[in-house]
Coordinates of C-alpha atoms in Angstrom, one line a residue:
M1 CA 29.7 -55.0 -27.7
K2 CA 30.0 -53.6 -24.1
Y3 CA 31.4 -50.2 -23.2
F4 CA 32.6 -49.1 -19.7
F5 CA 32.8 -45.5 -18.3
D6 CA 34.3 -44.5 -15.0
Y7 CA 33.3 -41.5 -12.8
N8 CA 33.9 -40.1 -9.4
I9 CA 30.8 -38.6 -7.8
K10 CA 31.1 -34.8 -7.5
Y11 CA 30.2 -32.5 -4.6
Q12 CA 27.6 -30.6 -6.7
E13 CA 25.8 -33.9 -7.7
V14 CA 24.9 -35.1 -4.2
D15 CA 22.1 -34.2 -1.8
A16 CA 22.2 -33.3 1.9
D17 CA 22.7 -37.0 2.7
K18 CA 25.8 -37.0 0.4
R19 CA 24.1 -39.4 -2.0
L20 CA 23.9 -38.9 -5.7
R21 CA 20.6 -37.2 -6.7
L22 CA 18.4 -39.4 -8.8
P23 CA 18.2 -36.9 -11.7
N24 CA 22.0 -36.8 -11.7
M25 CA 22.1 -40.6 -12.0
E26 CA 19.8 -40.4 -15.0
N27 CA 22.1 -37.7 -16.4
Y28 CA 25.1 -40.0 -16.2
L29 CA 23.2 -42.7 -18.1
I30 CA 22.2 -40.3 -20.8
E31 CA 25.7 -39.0 -21.1
V32 CA 27.1 -42.5 -21.5
A33 CA 24.5 -43.3 -24.2
G34 CA 25.4 -40.2 -26.1
T35 CA 29.1 -40.8 -25.9
V36 CA 28.8 -44.3 -27.3
A37 CA 26.5 -43.2 -30.1
D38 CA 29.0 -40.6 -31.1
Q39 CA 31.8 -43.1 -31.0
L40 CA 29.8 -45.4 -33.3
N41 CA 29.0 -42.4 -35.7
F42 CA 25.3 -42.3 -35.2
G43 CA 25.1 -39.8 -32.3
I44 CA 24.0 -36.2 -32.3
Q45 CA 27.3 -35.0 -33.8
R46 CA 26.2 -36.9 -36.9
L47 CA 22.5 -36.3 -36.7
H48 CA 22.3 -32.6 -35.6
P49 CA 23.6 -31.2 -38.9
E50 CA 20.6 -33.1 -40.5
G51 CA 18.1 -31.5 -38.1
K52 CA 17.7 -34.8 -36.2
T53 CA 18.5 -35.9 -32.6
W54 CA 18.1 -38.8 -30.2
V55 CA 15.4 -38.6 -27.5
L56 CA 14.8 -40.8 -24.5
T57 CA 11.3 -42.3 -24.5
R58 CA 11.3 -44.8 -21.6
M59 CA 13.5 -45.8 -18.7
A60 CA 13.3 -48.5 -16.1
L61 CA 16.0 -48.1 -13.4
L62 CA 16.5 -50.5 -10.6
I63 CA 19.0 -49.1 -8.0
D64 CA 20.1 -50.8 -4.8
Y65 CA 22.3 -48.0 -3.6
L66 CA 22.9 -44.3 -4.6
P67 CA 26.6 -43.6 -4.6
T68 CA 28.0 -41.1 -2.2
Y69 CA 30.4 -38.1 -2.7
L70 CA 33.8 -39.2 -4.1
E71 CA 32.8 -42.8 -4.6
H72 CA 34.0 -44.4 -7.9
M73 CA 31.2 -45.4 -10.2
T74 CA 31.4 -47.5 -13.3
I75 CA 28.7 -47.6 -15.9
E76 CA 28.5 -50.5 -18.4
T77 CA 26.3 -50.1 -21.5
W78 CA 25.3 -51.9 -24.7
I79 CA 22.7 -51.9 -27.4
E80 CA 20.1 -54.7 -27.1
S81 CA 18.3 -54.0 -30.4
N82 CA 17.4 -51.4 -33.0
A83 CA 13.9 -52.2 -34.3
H84 CA 10.5 -50.5 -35.1
M85 CA 12.0 -47.0 -34.8
I86 CA 13.1 -47.7 -31.2
S87 CA 16.7 -48.4 -30.0
T88 CA 16.9 -50.3 -26.7
R89 CA 20.0 -49.6 -24.7
N90 CA 20.8 -51.3 -21.4
F91 CA 23.1 -50.4 -18.5
R92 CA 24.7 -51.9 -15.4
I93 CA 26.0 -49.7 -12.6
Y94 CA 28.8 -50.5 -10.3
I95 CA 30.8 -48.9 -7.5
T96 CA 34.4 -49.7 -6.5
E97 CA 34.8 -51.1 -2.9
K98 CA 37.7 -50.1 -0.7
D99 CA 39.5 -53.3 -1.5
G100 CA 39.3 -52.5 -5.2
S101 CA 36.6 -55.0 -6.1
R102 CA 33.6 -53.9 -8.2
R103 CA 30.1 -54.3 -6.8
Q104 CA 26.9 -54.0 -9.0
I105 CA 24.4 -51.6 -7.5
G106 CA 21.9 -51.2 -10.3
E107 CA 20.7 -51.8 -13.8
C108 CA 18.7 -49.9 -16.3
A109 CA 16.7 -50.5 -19.6
T110 CA 16.1 -47.6 -21.9
Q111 CA 14.3 -47.0 -25.2
W112 CA 15.3 -44.2 -27.6
A113 CA 14.0 -42.7 -30.8
V114 CA 15.2 -40.2 -33.4
L115 CA 13.3 -36.9 -33.5
D116 CA 13.1 -34.6 -36.6
M117 CA 13.7 -31.2 -35.0
V118 CA 11.9 -29.4 -37.7
K119 CA 8.8 -31.5 -38.0
R120 CA 9.0 -32.4 -34.3
E121 CA 8.1 -36.0 -35.0
I122 CA 9.8 -39.4 -34.6
V123 CA 11.5 -40.8 -37.8
N124 CA 13.1 -44.1 -38.7
I125 CA 16.8 -44.1 -39.6
F126 CA 17.7 -47.7 -38.8
D127 CA 18.0 -48.6 -42.4
R128 CA 21.1 -46.6 -42.8
P129 CA 24.5 -48.3 -43.2
I130 CA 25.9 -46.4 -40.2
F131 CA 23.9 -48.8 -37.9
D132 CA 26.5 -51.6 -38.1
A133 CA 25.1 -54.9 -36.9
D134 CA 28.3 -55.6 -35.0
A135 CA 27.4 -52.7 -32.6
I136 CA 24.4 -54.6 -31.4
D137 CA 25.2 -56.8 -28.4
G138 CA 21.7 -58.3 -28.0
E139 CA 21.8 -59.1 -24.3
R140 CA 18.4 -58.4 -22.6
L141 CA 18.2 -57.5 -18.9
D142 CA 15.8 -59.4 -16.6
I143 CA 14.1 -56.3 -15.3
P144 CA 10.7 -55.5 -16.8
R145 CA 10.5 -52.6 -19.3
A146 CA 9.1 -49.3 -18.0
A147 CA 5.4 -49.7 -17.2
R148 CA 2.6 -47.7 -18.7
M149 CA 0.8 -45.7 -16.0
L150 CA -2.8 -44.8 -15.8
P151 CA -3.7 -41.1 -15.4
I152 CA -3.8 -39.7 -11.8
T153 CA -7.5 -38.8 -11.1
E154 CA -7.2 -37.9 -7.4
P155 CA -3.7 -36.5 -6.8
T156 CA -2.2 -35.9 -3.4
G157 CA -0.9 -32.6 -4.7
V158 CA 0.2 -30.6 -7.7
V159 CA 3.2 -28.3 -8.3
S160 CA 3.6 -26.0 -11.3
H161 CA 6.8 -25.1 -13.0
I162 CA 7.7 -22.8 -15.9
V163 CA 10.5 -24.3 -18.2
Q164 CA 13.5 -22.0 -17.6
Y165 CA 16.7 -21.3 -19.4
T166 CA 18.6 -23.9 -17.3
D167 CA 16.0 -26.6 -18.1
V168 CA 16.5 -26.4 -21.9
D169 CA 19.1 -28.5 -23.6
Y170 CA 21.0 -28.9 -26.9
N171 CA 17.8 -30.1 -28.6
N172 CA 15.9 -26.9 -27.8
H173 CA 13.4 -28.6 -25.4
C174 CA 13.3 -29.5 -21.7
N175 CA 16.1 -31.9 -20.8
S176 CA 15.0 -35.4 -19.8
C177 CA 16.5 -35.1 -16.3
K178 CA 14.7 -31.9 -15.7
Y179 CA 11.3 -33.6 -15.8
L180 CA 12.5 -36.0 -13.1
E181 CA 14.0 -33.1 -11.1
A182 CA 10.6 -31.3 -11.1
M183 CA 9.0 -34.5 -9.9
V184 CA 11.3 -35.2 -6.9
N185 CA 11.2 -31.5 -6.0
A186 CA 7.4 -31.8 -5.9
A187 CA 7.4 -34.9 -3.6
R188 CA 9.7 -37.8 -3.1
P189 CA 9.6 -41.0 -1.0
D190 CA 12.0 -41.8 1.8
W191 CA 14.5 -43.9 -0.2
L192 CA 17.6 -43.5 2.0
G193 CA 18.9 -47.0 2.6
H194 CA 16.3 -48.6 0.3
R195 CA 16.3 -50.3 -3.1
I196 CA 14.2 -48.3 -5.5
R197 CA 12.8 -48.7 -9.0
L198 CA 12.1 -45.8 -11.3
D199 CA 9.7 -46.1 -14.2
I200 CA 9.5 -43.1 -16.5
N201 CA 7.7 -42.5 -19.8
Y202 CA 8.4 -39.4 -21.9
Q203 CA 5.4 -38.6 -24.1
H204 CA 5.3 -34.9 -25.2
E205 CA 8.2 -32.5 -25.3
V206 CA 8.0 -29.2 -23.4
R207 CA 9.9 -26.1 -24.5
L208 CA 11.2 -22.9 -23.0
G209 CA 8.5 -20.7 -21.3
E210 CA 5.9 -23.5 -21.2
Q211 CA 4.3 -24.6 -18.0
I212 CA 4.3 -28.1 -16.7
D213 CA 2.1 -29.2 -13.8
T214 CA 3.4 -32.1 -11.8
Y215 CA 0.6 -34.2 -10.2
Y216 CA 1.7 -36.7 -7.6
L217 CA 0.0 -39.5 -5.8
M218 CA 1.4 -40.9 -2.6
L219 CA 1.3 -44.7 -2.5
P220 CA 2.0 -47.2 0.2
D221 CA 5.2 -48.2 -1.7
G222 CA 6.2 -44.9 -3.3
I223 CA 4.9 -42.1 -5.5
Q224 CA 3.3 -41.9 -8.9
Y225 CA 3.7 -38.8 -11.0
Q226 CA 2.0 -37.3 -14.0
Q227 CA 3.2 -34.1 -15.7
K228 CA 0.8 -32.2 -18.0
N229 CA 1.6 -29.4 -20.4
A230 CA -0.6 -26.3 -21.0
K231 CA -2.8 -28.3 -23.4
G232 CA -3.6 -30.8 -20.7
E233 CA -1.5 -33.5 -22.5
T234 CA 0.7 -35.8 -20.4
S235 CA 4.3 -34.8 -21.1
C236 CA 5.8 -37.3 -18.7
A237 CA 4.6 -40.0 -16.4
A238 CA 6.7 -41.8 -13.8
K239 CA 6.7 -43.9 -10.6
I240 CA 9.3 -44.3 -7.9
T241 CA 8.8 -47.6 -6.0
V242 CA 10.6 -48.3 -2.7
L243 CA 11.2 -52.0 -2.9
D244 CA 12.7 -52.9 0.6

């Protein structure tokens, strides 16, 4: 089953070029995923009273064009599969042209897992009757899944950040979009007018007051990132590739 959500890009969501910031695009996708999960009765409204929540583990986003202020954006989403403790949810992103037609500007493949907020570990709940097979659409996108990235051994630079009050979300850890925000604040490629691909892997959660160090490596076609926590573990790894 496919679901569609409509938005108008807001003033506070765009950058100096009047284009939607990449972390805000990710936020829209996360919001859509959460809304559908709640509608299907397996979202955080159902899981939070049990001490469980959904967490994003991987994302591969291919975007041709970042919408501008006041443009009308539509996000289409569906569940591809629920298997092996991972739910795969896909998206297509559209804008509405001046003549009223809809143009696709991007697509995204994501993987999600359920976190036990007491034990802070991933758990399997897909055997529950709330996961109706009719809710699974099954369509797979052509884009490759988010790639695994090797550690950065010779970074171009590193920027440190302490997780603040405004970084922490409903799940009492750093919000997924805030990792990406710290990355593009540390360094970003010139993507204005280009197609870009974002690969991002979330590996260890970071909580209020903890430090994350964003290592970045400038590449001919973009930037690779590796964020480490105070223990030296990789909390998040990502790459932004400028395609053309």
